[in-house]
């Protein structure tokens, strides 16, 4: 018999799957059943689809594969954080993290293999970008963490942040498709307001998100509200300086009426002075916003060092005196390189040398 080139079944929409069944003389409603097994129940093989007849399962097997991710290595931090090294169908690896707190369990997921943005302080940048993740690969990371939350903490997954490897706005369509599945009743049925997308801030895409009326939260990795400093930290700022970013944020707020969160690391000798703190306070007035001051997670012996406690307190004082909410976030999972900016497939040396 002629070998059929198998397609990844989860690349098909529900209506495409319905069409497939009709073309093969099957009932249309079978598609919905299969779709639920694939997404809601995250089945990894056709034989487990118990309400689907043997012959239909054979038909599916003949035409399709289910390219499921595999959690290749799971590391547990002393603070409860779990890091998954996730193997994709083409053997590439990305990392995702489960972050437990007393109130929440958050999944931090990757959107690309590696990253193209070259932020100087981030370990993922060293990997370069290899490819975009497919919607199902993003979705599967969330499912894996949801299962781990239930197994290890006996608690449900409450939040999702796109703060793992990669720049979500450079893989926009797939990220949106994954979020659609995460929020839909056929998928995980999670609320959009529990999802946060973090970006370096690509103005064109921020406008697009506003036009698309997305319902999730937006976080911007700001790190400096002074162009010269920001460009030194994040080369993307040369292409899209702060003026353009702020224009796109105004557009975002006009359209969505949702405030943004600025992520901000304070480094010794780089942005730890009052001028930078005041520039940030001014930037925060552009649209309603709040600030998450995140601790720097060292990635090597390089030029970056976490600023002093006094500098952090100075920032908080200045921001709060101007009515801006500023939260200082403790780093999580540092001992297993699971904290912000540390995801670099350290246990997968082959990937680094393959580039
Ligand atoms: N590309 C997206 C999401 C990935 S990074 C973005 O840039 O927002 C998630 C957050 O970790 C960003 O705010 C990023 O600036 C920050 N980050 C990167 N490296 C870090 C490090 N070494 N220590 C602390 N935060 C870091």
mmCIF file of C-alpha atoms and ligand atoms in Angstrom:
data_model
loop_
_atom_site.group_PDB
_atom_site.id
_atom_site.type_symbol
_atom_site.label_atom_id
_atom_site.label_comp_id
_atom_site.label_asym_id
_atom_site.label_seq_id
_atom_site.Cartn_x
_atom_site.Cartn_y
_atom_site.Cartn_z
ATOM 1 C CA UNK A 1 0.000 0.000 0.000
ATOM 2 C CA UNK A 2 1.174 3.475 -0.792
ATOM 3 C CA UNK A 3 2.545 5.250 2.273
ATOM 4 C CA UNK A 4 0.541 8.396 3.067
ATOM 5 C CA UNK A 5 2.525 11.428 4.161
ATOM 6 C CA UNK A 6 1.233 11.880 7.698
ATOM 7 C CA UNK A 7 0.135 15.312 8.847
ATOM 8 C CA UNK A 8 0.202 16.592 12.410
ATOM 9 C CA UNK A 9 -3.474 16.319 13.295
ATOM 10 C CA UNK A 10 -3.386 19.228 15.716
ATOM 11 C CA UNK A 11 -2.522 21.586 12.863
ATOM 12 C CA UNK A 12 -6.132 21.108 11.683
ATOM 13 C CA UNK A 13 -8.971 23.287 12.868
ATOM 14 C CA UNK A 14 -12.213 21.681 13.953
ATOM 15 C CA UNK A 15 -13.861 22.455 10.611
ATOM 16 C CA UNK A 16 -10.901 21.004 8.697
ATOM 17 C CA UNK A 17 -11.207 17.840 10.736
ATOM 18 C CA UNK A 18 -14.940 17.722 10.036
ATOM 19 C CA UNK A 19 -14.187 18.026 6.336
ATOM 20 C CA UNK A 20 -11.724 15.160 6.589
ATOM 21 C CA UNK A 21 -14.339 12.913 8.171
ATOM 22 C CA UNK A 22 -16.980 13.795 5.594
ATOM 23 C CA UNK A 23 -14.530 13.148 2.738
ATOM 24 C CA UNK A 24 -13.855 9.710 4.188
ATOM 25 C CA UNK A 25 -17.511 8.796 4.554
ATOM 26 C CA UNK A 26 -17.619 9.287 8.302
ATOM 27 C CA UNK A 27 -20.040 11.275 10.434
ATOM 28 C CA UNK A 28 -19.178 14.925 10.991
ATOM 29 C CA UNK A 29 -19.687 14.787 14.773
ATOM 30 C CA UNK A 30 -16.756 12.379 15.098
ATOM 31 C CA UNK A 31 -14.491 15.374 14.498
ATOM 32 C CA UNK A 32 -15.683 17.076 17.678
ATOM 33 C CA UNK A 33 -15.082 13.897 19.665
ATOM 34 C CA UNK A 34 -11.574 13.519 18.312
ATOM 35 C CA UNK A 35 -10.902 17.222 18.807
ATOM 36 C CA UNK A 36 -11.837 16.932 22.475
ATOM 37 C CA UNK A 37 -9.527 13.974 22.955
ATOM 38 C CA UNK A 38 -6.709 15.901 21.305
ATOM 39 C CA UNK A 39 -7.100 19.197 23.134
ATOM 40 C CA UNK A 40 -9.256 18.927 26.241
ATOM 41 C CA UNK A 41 -7.905 15.529 27.253
ATOM 42 C CA UNK A 42 -4.462 15.924 25.640
ATOM 43 C CA UNK A 43 -4.299 12.329 24.455
ATOM 44 C CA UNK A 44 -1.009 11.302 22.946
ATOM 45 C CA UNK A 45 -2.180 8.384 20.835
ATOM 46 C CA UNK A 46 -5.203 7.409 18.798
ATOM 47 C CA UNK A 47 -5.685 4.035 20.492
ATOM 48 C CA UNK A 48 -6.754 5.708 23.732
ATOM 49 C CA UNK A 49 -9.754 7.393 22.066
ATOM 50 C CA UNK A 50 -12.229 4.996 23.607
ATOM 51 C CA UNK A 51 -15.431 6.271 21.976
ATOM 52 C CA UNK A 52 -13.931 6.104 18.470
ATOM 53 C CA UNK A 53 -14.293 2.827 16.574
ATOM 54 C CA UNK A 54 -11.277 0.729 15.723
ATOM 55 C CA UNK A 55 -11.665 1.352 11.982
ATOM 56 C CA UNK A 56 -11.873 5.112 12.454
ATOM 57 C CA UNK A 57 -8.805 5.050 14.666
ATOM 58 C CA UNK A 58 -6.982 3.113 11.941
ATOM 59 C CA UNK A 59 -8.052 5.716 9.396
ATOM 60 C CA UNK A 60 -6.689 8.474 11.625
ATOM 61 C CA UNK A 61 -3.437 6.613 12.203
ATOM 62 C CA UNK A 62 -2.993 6.184 8.467
ATOM 63 C CA UNK A 63 -3.274 9.916 7.817
ATOM 64 C CA UNK A 64 -2.071 11.683 10.917
ATOM 65 C CA UNK A 65 0.454 11.800 13.703
ATOM 66 C CA UNK A 66 0.101 13.485 17.098
ATOM 67 C CA UNK A 67 3.289 15.462 17.584
ATOM 68 C CA UNK A 68 3.193 15.684 21.316
ATOM 69 C CA UNK A 69 5.947 17.254 23.397
ATOM 70 C CA UNK A 70 7.855 15.161 25.883
ATOM 71 C CA UNK A 71 9.092 16.394 29.253
ATOM 72 C CA UNK A 72 12.657 15.214 28.909
ATOM 73 C CA UNK A 73 14.065 16.437 32.200
ATOM 74 C CA UNK A 74 12.324 17.815 35.259
ATOM 75 C CA UNK A 75 14.296 19.723 37.885
ATOM 76 C CA UNK A 76 12.978 20.719 41.315
ATOM 77 C CA UNK A 77 14.241 23.852 43.028
ATOM 78 C CA UNK A 78 14.533 24.151 46.803
ATOM 79 C CA UNK A 79 11.829 26.816 46.697
ATOM 80 C CA UNK A 80 9.345 24.485 44.981
ATOM 81 C CA UNK A 81 9.844 25.817 41.447
ATOM 82 C CA UNK A 82 9.936 23.103 38.784
ATOM 83 C CA UNK A 83 11.729 23.454 35.468
ATOM 84 C CA UNK A 84 10.834 21.244 32.520
ATOM 85 C CA UNK A 85 13.165 20.690 29.621
ATOM 86 C CA UNK A 86 10.701 19.904 26.886
ATOM 87 C CA UNK A 87 11.612 17.903 23.802
ATOM 88 C CA UNK A 88 9.784 18.859 20.620
ATOM 89 C CA UNK A 89 8.972 16.531 17.724
ATOM 90 C CA UNK A 90 12.180 17.563 15.924
ATOM 91 C CA UNK A 91 14.312 16.908 19.033
ATOM 92 C CA UNK A 92 14.758 20.600 19.776
ATOM 93 C CA UNK A 93 14.457 21.598 23.425
ATOM 94 C CA UNK A 94 12.681 24.480 25.138
ATOM 95 C CA UNK A 95 12.167 25.110 28.818
ATOM 96 C CA UNK A 96 9.080 25.923 30.848
ATOM 97 C CA UNK A 97 8.719 26.623 34.541
ATOM 98 C CA UNK A 98 6.121 26.010 37.259
ATOM 99 C CA UNK A 99 6.234 28.744 39.895
ATOM 100 C CA UNK A 100 4.286 28.076 43.099
ATOM 101 C CA UNK A 101 3.343 30.777 45.607
ATOM 102 C CA UNK A 102 0.881 30.623 48.473
ATOM 103 C CA UNK A 103 -1.926 31.968 46.279
ATOM 104 C CA UNK A 104 -1.011 30.943 42.754
ATOM 105 C CA UNK A 105 0.580 28.371 40.577
ATOM 106 C CA UNK A 106 1.979 29.996 37.483
ATOM 107 C CA UNK A 107 3.183 28.364 34.287
ATOM 108 C CA UNK A 108 5.962 30.256 32.524
ATOM 109 C CA UNK A 109 6.077 29.052 28.933
ATOM 110 C CA UNK A 110 8.339 29.481 25.906
ATOM 111 C CA UNK A 111 7.188 30.745 22.530
ATOM 112 C CA UNK A 112 10.313 30.177 20.406
ATOM 113 C CA UNK A 113 13.304 27.860 20.379
ATOM 114 C CA UNK A 114 16.021 30.338 21.324
ATOM 115 C CA UNK A 115 15.547 34.061 20.719
ATOM 116 C CA UNK A 116 16.636 36.597 18.100
ATOM 117 C CA UNK A 117 16.623 39.713 20.238
ATOM 118 C CA UNK A 118 20.099 39.800 21.794
ATOM 119 C CA UNK A 119 19.189 41.455 25.106
ATOM 120 C CA UNK A 120 22.612 41.659 26.664
ATOM 121 C CA UNK A 121 21.609 40.418 30.098
ATOM 122 C CA UNK A 122 19.577 37.381 29.051
ATOM 123 C CA UNK A 123 20.889 33.828 28.751
ATOM 124 C CA UNK A 124 18.297 32.803 26.163
ATOM 125 C CA UNK A 125 19.702 35.424 23.786
ATOM 126 C CA UNK A 126 22.903 33.395 23.587
ATOM 127 C CA UNK A 127 20.994 30.543 21.949
ATOM 128 C CA UNK A 128 19.911 32.553 18.902
ATOM 129 C CA UNK A 129 16.528 31.852 17.399
ATOM 130 C CA UNK A 130 16.050 28.476 15.790
ATOM 131 C CA UNK A 131 12.332 28.336 15.144
ATOM 132 C CA UNK A 132 8.885 29.369 16.264
ATOM 133 C CA UNK A 133 6.873 27.010 18.404
ATOM 134 C CA UNK A 134 3.621 25.691 16.972
ATOM 135 C CA UNK A 135 0.391 26.424 18.853
ATOM 136 C CA UNK A 136 0.177 22.847 20.121
ATOM 137 C CA UNK A 137 3.763 22.991 21.430
ATOM 138 C CA UNK A 138 2.884 26.055 23.477
ATOM 139 C CA UNK A 139 -0.377 24.487 24.627
ATOM 140 C CA UNK A 140 1.350 21.242 25.629
ATOM 141 C CA UNK A 141 3.786 23.100 27.893
ATOM 142 C CA UNK A 142 0.800 24.496 29.775
ATOM 143 C CA UNK A 143 -0.820 21.063 30.015
ATOM 144 C CA UNK A 144 2.410 19.523 31.352
ATOM 145 C CA UNK A 145 2.619 22.172 34.070
ATOM 146 C CA UNK A 146 -1.077 21.872 34.880
ATOM 147 C CA UNK A 147 -0.554 18.144 35.472
ATOM 148 C CA UNK A 148 2.533 18.793 37.604
ATOM 149 C CA UNK A 149 0.580 21.349 39.683
ATOM 150 C CA UNK A 150 -2.003 18.667 40.398
ATOM 151 C CA UNK A 151 0.553 15.903 41.037
ATOM 152 C CA UNK A 152 3.078 17.777 43.163
ATOM 153 C CA UNK A 153 0.958 20.458 44.833
ATOM 154 C CA UNK A 154 -2.558 19.083 44.646
ATOM 155 C CA UNK A 155 -3.602 22.498 43.391
ATOM 156 C CA UNK A 156 -4.870 23.814 40.063
ATOM 157 C CA UNK A 157 -2.843 25.896 37.651
ATOM 158 C CA UNK A 158 -3.996 29.496 38.108
ATOM 159 C CA UNK A 159 -1.870 31.706 35.834
ATOM 160 C CA UNK A 160 0.153 31.593 32.642
ATOM 161 C CA UNK A 161 2.954 33.947 31.669
ATOM 162 C CA UNK A 162 4.687 34.090 28.301
ATOM 163 C CA UNK A 163 8.044 34.835 29.902
ATOM 164 C CA UNK A 164 10.011 31.775 28.918
ATOM 165 C CA UNK A 165 12.290 31.507 25.912
ATOM 166 C CA UNK A 166 11.619 33.656 22.891
ATOM 167 C CA UNK A 167 9.720 36.786 21.959
ATOM 168 C CA UNK A 168 5.987 36.014 21.792
ATOM 169 C CA UNK A 169 5.204 38.958 19.512
ATOM 170 C CA UNK A 170 7.576 37.578 16.884
ATOM 171 C CA UNK A 171 5.497 34.400 16.866
ATOM 172 C CA UNK A 172 2.207 36.204 17.161
ATOM 173 C CA UNK A 173 -0.164 33.973 15.189
ATOM 174 C CA UNK A 174 0.901 30.796 16.946
ATOM 175 C CA UNK A 175 0.829 32.414 20.383
ATOM 176 C CA UNK A 176 -2.683 33.707 19.726
ATOM 177 C CA UNK A 177 -3.789 30.299 18.443
ATOM 178 C CA UNK A 178 -2.378 28.656 21.583
ATOM 179 C CA UNK A 179 -4.133 31.183 23.834
ATOM 180 C CA UNK A 180 -7.379 30.525 21.987
ATOM 181 C CA UNK A 181 -7.050 26.830 22.817
ATOM 182 C CA UNK A 182 -5.998 27.514 26.418
ATOM 183 C CA UNK A 183 -9.074 29.693 26.965
ATOM 184 C CA UNK A 184 -11.639 27.758 24.927
ATOM 185 C CA UNK A 185 -13.975 25.207 26.533
ATOM 186 C CA UNK A 186 -12.654 22.550 24.127
ATOM 187 C CA UNK A 187 -9.199 23.253 25.510
ATOM 188 C CA UNK A 188 -8.418 24.217 29.100
ATOM 189 C CA UNK A 189 -11.154 26.795 29.630
ATOM 190 C CA UNK A 190 -8.859 29.187 31.479
ATOM 191 C CA UNK A 191 -9.723 32.864 31.822
ATOM 192 C CA UNK A 192 -7.819 35.305 29.588
ATOM 193 C CA UNK A 193 -7.211 37.646 32.507
ATOM 194 C CA UNK A 194 -5.065 34.896 34.043
ATOM 195 C CA UNK A 195 -2.670 35.103 31.092
ATOM 196 C CA UNK A 196 0.144 37.619 30.677
ATOM 197 C CA UNK A 197 2.195 38.122 27.568
ATOM 198 C CA UNK A 198 5.605 39.652 28.153
ATOM 199 C CA UNK A 199 7.402 41.414 25.329
ATOM 200 C CA UNK A 200 10.420 43.598 24.640
ATOM 201 C CA UNK A 201 7.806 45.924 23.160
ATOM 202 C CA UNK A 202 7.387 45.800 19.387
ATOM 203 C CA UNK A 203 5.203 48.827 18.571
ATOM 204 C CA UNK A 204 3.653 47.449 15.393
ATOM 205 C CA UNK A 205 2.588 44.271 17.165
ATOM 206 C CA UNK A 206 1.284 46.107 20.226
ATOM 207 C CA UNK A 207 -1.018 48.024 17.869
ATOM 208 C CA UNK A 208 -2.036 44.779 16.230
ATOM 209 C CA UNK A 209 -2.921 43.236 19.598
ATOM 210 C CA UNK A 210 -4.994 46.293 20.411
ATOM 211 C CA UNK A 211 -6.800 46.012 17.059
ATOM 212 C CA UNK A 212 -7.405 42.325 17.700
ATOM 213 C CA UNK A 213 -8.943 43.253 21.059
ATOM 214 C CA UNK A 214 -7.037 40.626 22.956
ATOM 215 C CA UNK A 215 -8.216 40.056 26.504
ATOM 216 C CA UNK A 216 -5.013 38.952 28.204
ATOM 217 C CA UNK A 217 -2.557 41.152 30.138
ATOM 218 C CA UNK A 218 0.407 42.908 28.641
ATOM 219 C CA UNK A 219 3.818 43.234 30.281
ATOM 220 C CA UNK A 220 6.651 45.230 28.754
ATOM 221 C CA UNK A 221 10.291 44.520 29.528
ATOM 222 C CA UNK A 222 11.350 48.108 29.963
ATOM 223 C CA UNK A 223 14.509 48.118 32.108
ATOM 224 C CA UNK A 224 15.188 51.755 31.280
ATOM 225 C CA UNK A 225 13.083 54.742 30.288
ATOM 226 C CA UNK A 226 16.133 56.491 28.831
ATOM 227 C CA UNK A 227 16.865 55.612 25.208
ATOM 228 C CA UNK A 228 20.633 55.575 25.485
ATOM 229 C CA UNK A 229 20.637 53.139 28.396
ATOM 230 C CA UNK A 230 17.860 50.987 26.979
ATOM 231 C CA UNK A 231 19.665 50.620 23.645
ATOM 232 C CA UNK A 232 22.748 49.473 25.491
ATOM 233 C CA UNK A 233 20.733 46.798 27.246
ATOM 234 C CA UNK A 234 18.333 45.846 24.469
ATOM 235 C CA UNK A 235 19.420 46.389 20.850
ATOM 236 C CA UNK A 236 15.746 46.323 19.767
ATOM 237 C CA UNK A 237 15.505 49.832 21.231
ATOM 238 C CA UNK A 238 17.564 51.192 18.320
ATOM 239 C CA UNK A 239 14.873 49.994 15.929
ATOM 240 C CA UNK A 240 11.938 50.957 18.120
ATOM 241 C CA UNK A 241 12.930 53.709 20.548
ATOM 242 C CA UNK A 242 10.887 54.673 23.589
ATOM 243 C CA UNK A 243 8.869 57.347 21.742
ATOM 244 C CA UNK A 244 7.502 54.730 19.349
ATOM 245 C CA UNK A 245 6.900 52.293 22.173
ATOM 246 C CA UNK A 246 4.977 54.878 24.161
ATOM 247 C CA UNK A 247 2.853 55.845 21.132
ATOM 248 C CA UNK A 248 1.887 52.209 20.656
ATOM 249 C CA UNK A 249 1.072 51.900 24.356
ATOM 250 C CA UNK A 250 -1.205 54.933 24.152
ATOM 251 C CA UNK A 251 -2.963 53.220 21.262
ATOM 252 C CA UNK A 252 -3.193 50.007 23.304
ATOM 253 C CA UNK A 253 -4.784 51.819 26.221
ATOM 254 C CA UNK A 254 -7.212 53.800 24.065
ATOM 255 C CA UNK A 255 -8.450 50.592 22.467
ATOM 256 C CA UNK A 256 -8.362 48.129 25.358
ATOM 257 C CA UNK A 257 -8.532 50.265 28.507
ATOM 258 C CA UNK A 258 -6.151 47.773 30.085
ATOM 259 C CA UNK A 259 -3.176 48.913 32.085
ATOM 260 C CA UNK A 260 0.279 47.513 31.441
ATOM 261 C CA UNK A 261 2.989 46.172 33.695
ATOM 262 C CA UNK A 262 6.577 47.280 33.220
ATOM 263 C CA UNK A 263 9.232 44.747 34.093
ATOM 264 C CA UNK A 264 12.337 46.381 35.346
ATOM 265 C CA UNK A 265 15.706 45.139 36.552
ATOM 266 C CA UNK A 266 17.977 47.557 38.386
ATOM 267 C CA UNK A 267 21.666 47.015 37.716
ATOM 268 C CA UNK A 268 24.616 48.353 39.610
ATOM 269 C CA UNK A 269 26.155 51.328 37.793
ATOM 270 C CA UNK A 270 23.770 51.082 34.813
ATOM 271 C CA UNK A 271 20.342 52.352 35.864
ATOM 272 C CA UNK A 272 20.574 52.551 39.666
ATOM 273 C CA UNK A 273 20.584 56.359 39.950
ATOM 274 C CA UNK A 274 17.829 58.864 40.617
ATOM 275 C CA UNK A 275 17.770 60.137 37.029
ATOM 276 C CA UNK A 276 16.757 56.689 35.799
ATOM 277 C CA UNK A 277 14.198 56.263 38.569
ATOM 278 C CA UNK A 278 12.606 59.629 37.738
ATOM 279 C CA UNK A 279 12.577 58.810 34.020
ATOM 280 C CA UNK A 280 10.737 55.573 34.828
ATOM 281 C CA UNK A 281 8.181 57.429 36.973
ATOM 282 C CA UNK A 282 7.576 59.820 34.063
ATOM 283 C CA UNK A 283 7.190 56.948 31.596
ATOM 284 C CA UNK A 284 4.667 55.313 33.921
ATOM 285 C CA UNK A 285 2.415 58.364 33.601
ATOM 286 C CA UNK A 286 1.892 57.838 29.867
ATOM 287 C CA UNK A 287 -0.855 55.288 30.441
ATOM 288 C CA UNK A 288 -2.103 53.575 33.625
ATOM 289 C CA UNK A 289 0.573 51.096 34.629
ATOM 290 C CA UNK A 290 2.431 49.390 37.427
ATOM 291 C CA UNK A 291 6.009 48.273 37.853
ATOM 292 C CA UNK A 292 7.461 44.897 38.724
ATOM 293 C CA UNK A 293 11.015 45.333 39.887
ATOM 294 C CA UNK A 294 12.666 41.996 39.202
ATOM 295 C CA UNK A 295 15.863 40.805 40.714
ATOM 296 C CA UNK A 296 18.726 40.257 38.306
ATOM 297 C CA UNK A 297 19.570 36.604 37.848
ATOM 298 C CA UNK A 298 23.242 36.352 37.016
ATOM 299 C CA UNK A 299 23.928 34.461 33.819
ATOM 300 C CA UNK A 300 27.717 34.602 33.806
ATOM 301 C CA UNK A 301 30.598 36.616 35.182
ATOM 302 C CA UNK A 302 29.768 39.490 32.828
ATOM 303 C CA UNK A 303 29.248 43.213 33.298
ATOM 304 C CA UNK A 304 25.820 42.963 34.964
ATOM 305 C CA UNK A 305 25.341 42.978 38.720
ATOM 306 C CA UNK A 306 22.186 43.389 40.767
ATOM 307 C CA UNK A 307 21.923 46.918 42.213
ATOM 308 C CA UNK A 308 22.080 47.548 45.960
ATOM 309 C CA UNK A 309 19.078 47.300 48.247
ATOM 310 C CA UNK A 310 19.275 51.098 48.708
ATOM 311 C CA UNK A 311 18.905 51.647 44.982
ATOM 312 C CA UNK A 312 15.854 49.388 44.864
ATOM 313 C CA UNK A 313 14.345 51.246 47.828
ATOM 314 C CA UNK A 314 15.089 54.598 46.166
ATOM 315 C CA UNK A 315 13.156 53.471 43.054
ATOM 316 C CA UNK A 316 10.196 52.281 45.123
ATOM 317 C CA UNK A 317 10.161 55.541 47.091
ATOM 318 C CA UNK A 318 10.185 57.700 43.961
ATOM 319 C CA UNK A 319 7.544 55.627 42.184
ATOM 320 C CA UNK A 320 5.236 55.425 45.177
ATOM 321 C CA UNK A 321 5.564 59.132 45.915
ATOM 322 C CA UNK A 322 4.069 59.688 42.464
ATOM 323 C CA UNK A 323 1.231 57.244 43.024
ATOM 324 C CA UNK A 324 2.701 54.407 40.953
ATOM 325 C CA UNK A 325 2.380 50.858 42.228
ATOM 326 C CA UNK A 326 5.768 49.164 42.388
ATOM 327 C CA UNK A 327 6.306 45.587 43.528
ATOM 328 C CA UNK A 328 9.688 44.072 44.204
ATOM 329 C CA UNK A 329 9.680 40.493 42.952
ATOM 330 C CA UNK A 330 11.858 37.866 44.495
ATOM 331 C CA UNK A 331 13.656 35.602 42.095
ATOM 332 C CA UNK A 332 12.451 31.981 41.959
ATOM 333 C CA UNK A 333 14.234 28.798 41.011
ATOM 334 C CA UNK A 334 17.691 30.353 40.705
ATOM 335 C CA UNK A 335 19.413 27.186 41.953
ATOM 336 C CA UNK A 336 18.190 25.245 38.903
ATOM 337 C CA UNK A 337 18.608 28.126 36.418
ATOM 338 C CA UNK A 338 14.845 28.479 36.150
ATOM 339 C CA UNK A 339 14.592 32.187 36.950
ATOM 340 C CA UNK A 340 13.871 35.000 34.456
ATOM 341 C CA UNK A 341 16.499 35.183 31.778
ATOM 342 C CA UNK A 342 18.258 31.983 32.845
ATOM 343 C CA UNK A 343 16.539 29.601 30.447
ATOM 344 C CA UNK A 344 19.312 28.458 28.189
ATOM 345 C CA UNK A 345 19.070 24.688 27.862
ATOM 346 C CA UNK A 346 22.158 24.311 30.015
ATOM 347 C CA UNK A 347 21.638 20.589 30.234
ATOM 348 C CA UNK A 348 21.478 20.293 26.487
ATOM 349 C CA UNK A 349 24.996 21.109 25.393
ATOM 350 C CA UNK A 350 24.397 19.598 21.962
ATOM 351 C CA UNK A 351 21.909 22.321 21.149
ATOM 352 C CA UNK A 352 24.407 25.041 21.824
ATOM 353 C CA UNK A 353 26.983 23.478 19.610
ATOM 354 C CA UNK A 354 24.521 22.759 16.810
ATOM 355 C CA UNK A 355 23.946 26.399 15.960
HETATM 356 N N1 LIG B 1 10.927 38.097 25.237
HETATM 357 C C1 LIG B 1 10.006 38.392 26.285
HETATM 358 C C2 LIG B 1 9.798 37.284 27.293
HETATM 359 C C3 LIG B 1 11.015 36.560 27.842
HETATM 360 S S1 LIG B 1 11.989 37.246 29.121
HETATM 361 C C4 LIG B 1 10.410 39.657 26.991
HETATM 362 O O1 LIG B 1 11.499 40.135 26.749
HETATM 363 O O2 LIG B 1 9.616 40.200 27.737
HETATM 364 C C5 LIG B 1 11.048 37.439 30.568
HETATM 365 C C6 LIG B 1 11.579 38.576 31.453
HETATM 366 O O3 LIG B 1 12.844 38.246 32.047
HETATM 367 C C7 LIG B 1 11.805 39.868 30.686
HETATM 368 O O4 LIG B 1 11.334 40.959 31.399
HETATM 369 C C8 LIG B 1 13.319 39.913 30.589
HETATM 370 O O5 LIG B 1 13.781 41.204 30.346
HETATM 371 C C9 LIG B 1 13.713 39.356 31.922
HETATM 372 N N2 LIG B 1 15.094 38.890 32.002
HETATM 373 C C10 LIG B 1 15.890 38.454 31.013
HETATM 374 N N3 LIG B 1 17.098 38.107 31.495
HETATM 375 C C11 LIG B 1 17.058 38.331 32.820
HETATM 376 C C12 LIG B 1 17.994 38.127 33.877
HETATM 377 N N4 LIG B 1 19.191 37.615 33.651
HETATM 378 N N5 LIG B 1 17.604 38.447 35.138
HETATM 379 C C13 LIG B 1 16.358 38.929 35.377
HETATM 380 N N6 LIG B 1 15.438 39.130 34.423
HETATM 381 C C14 LIG B 1 15.781 38.834 33.164
#
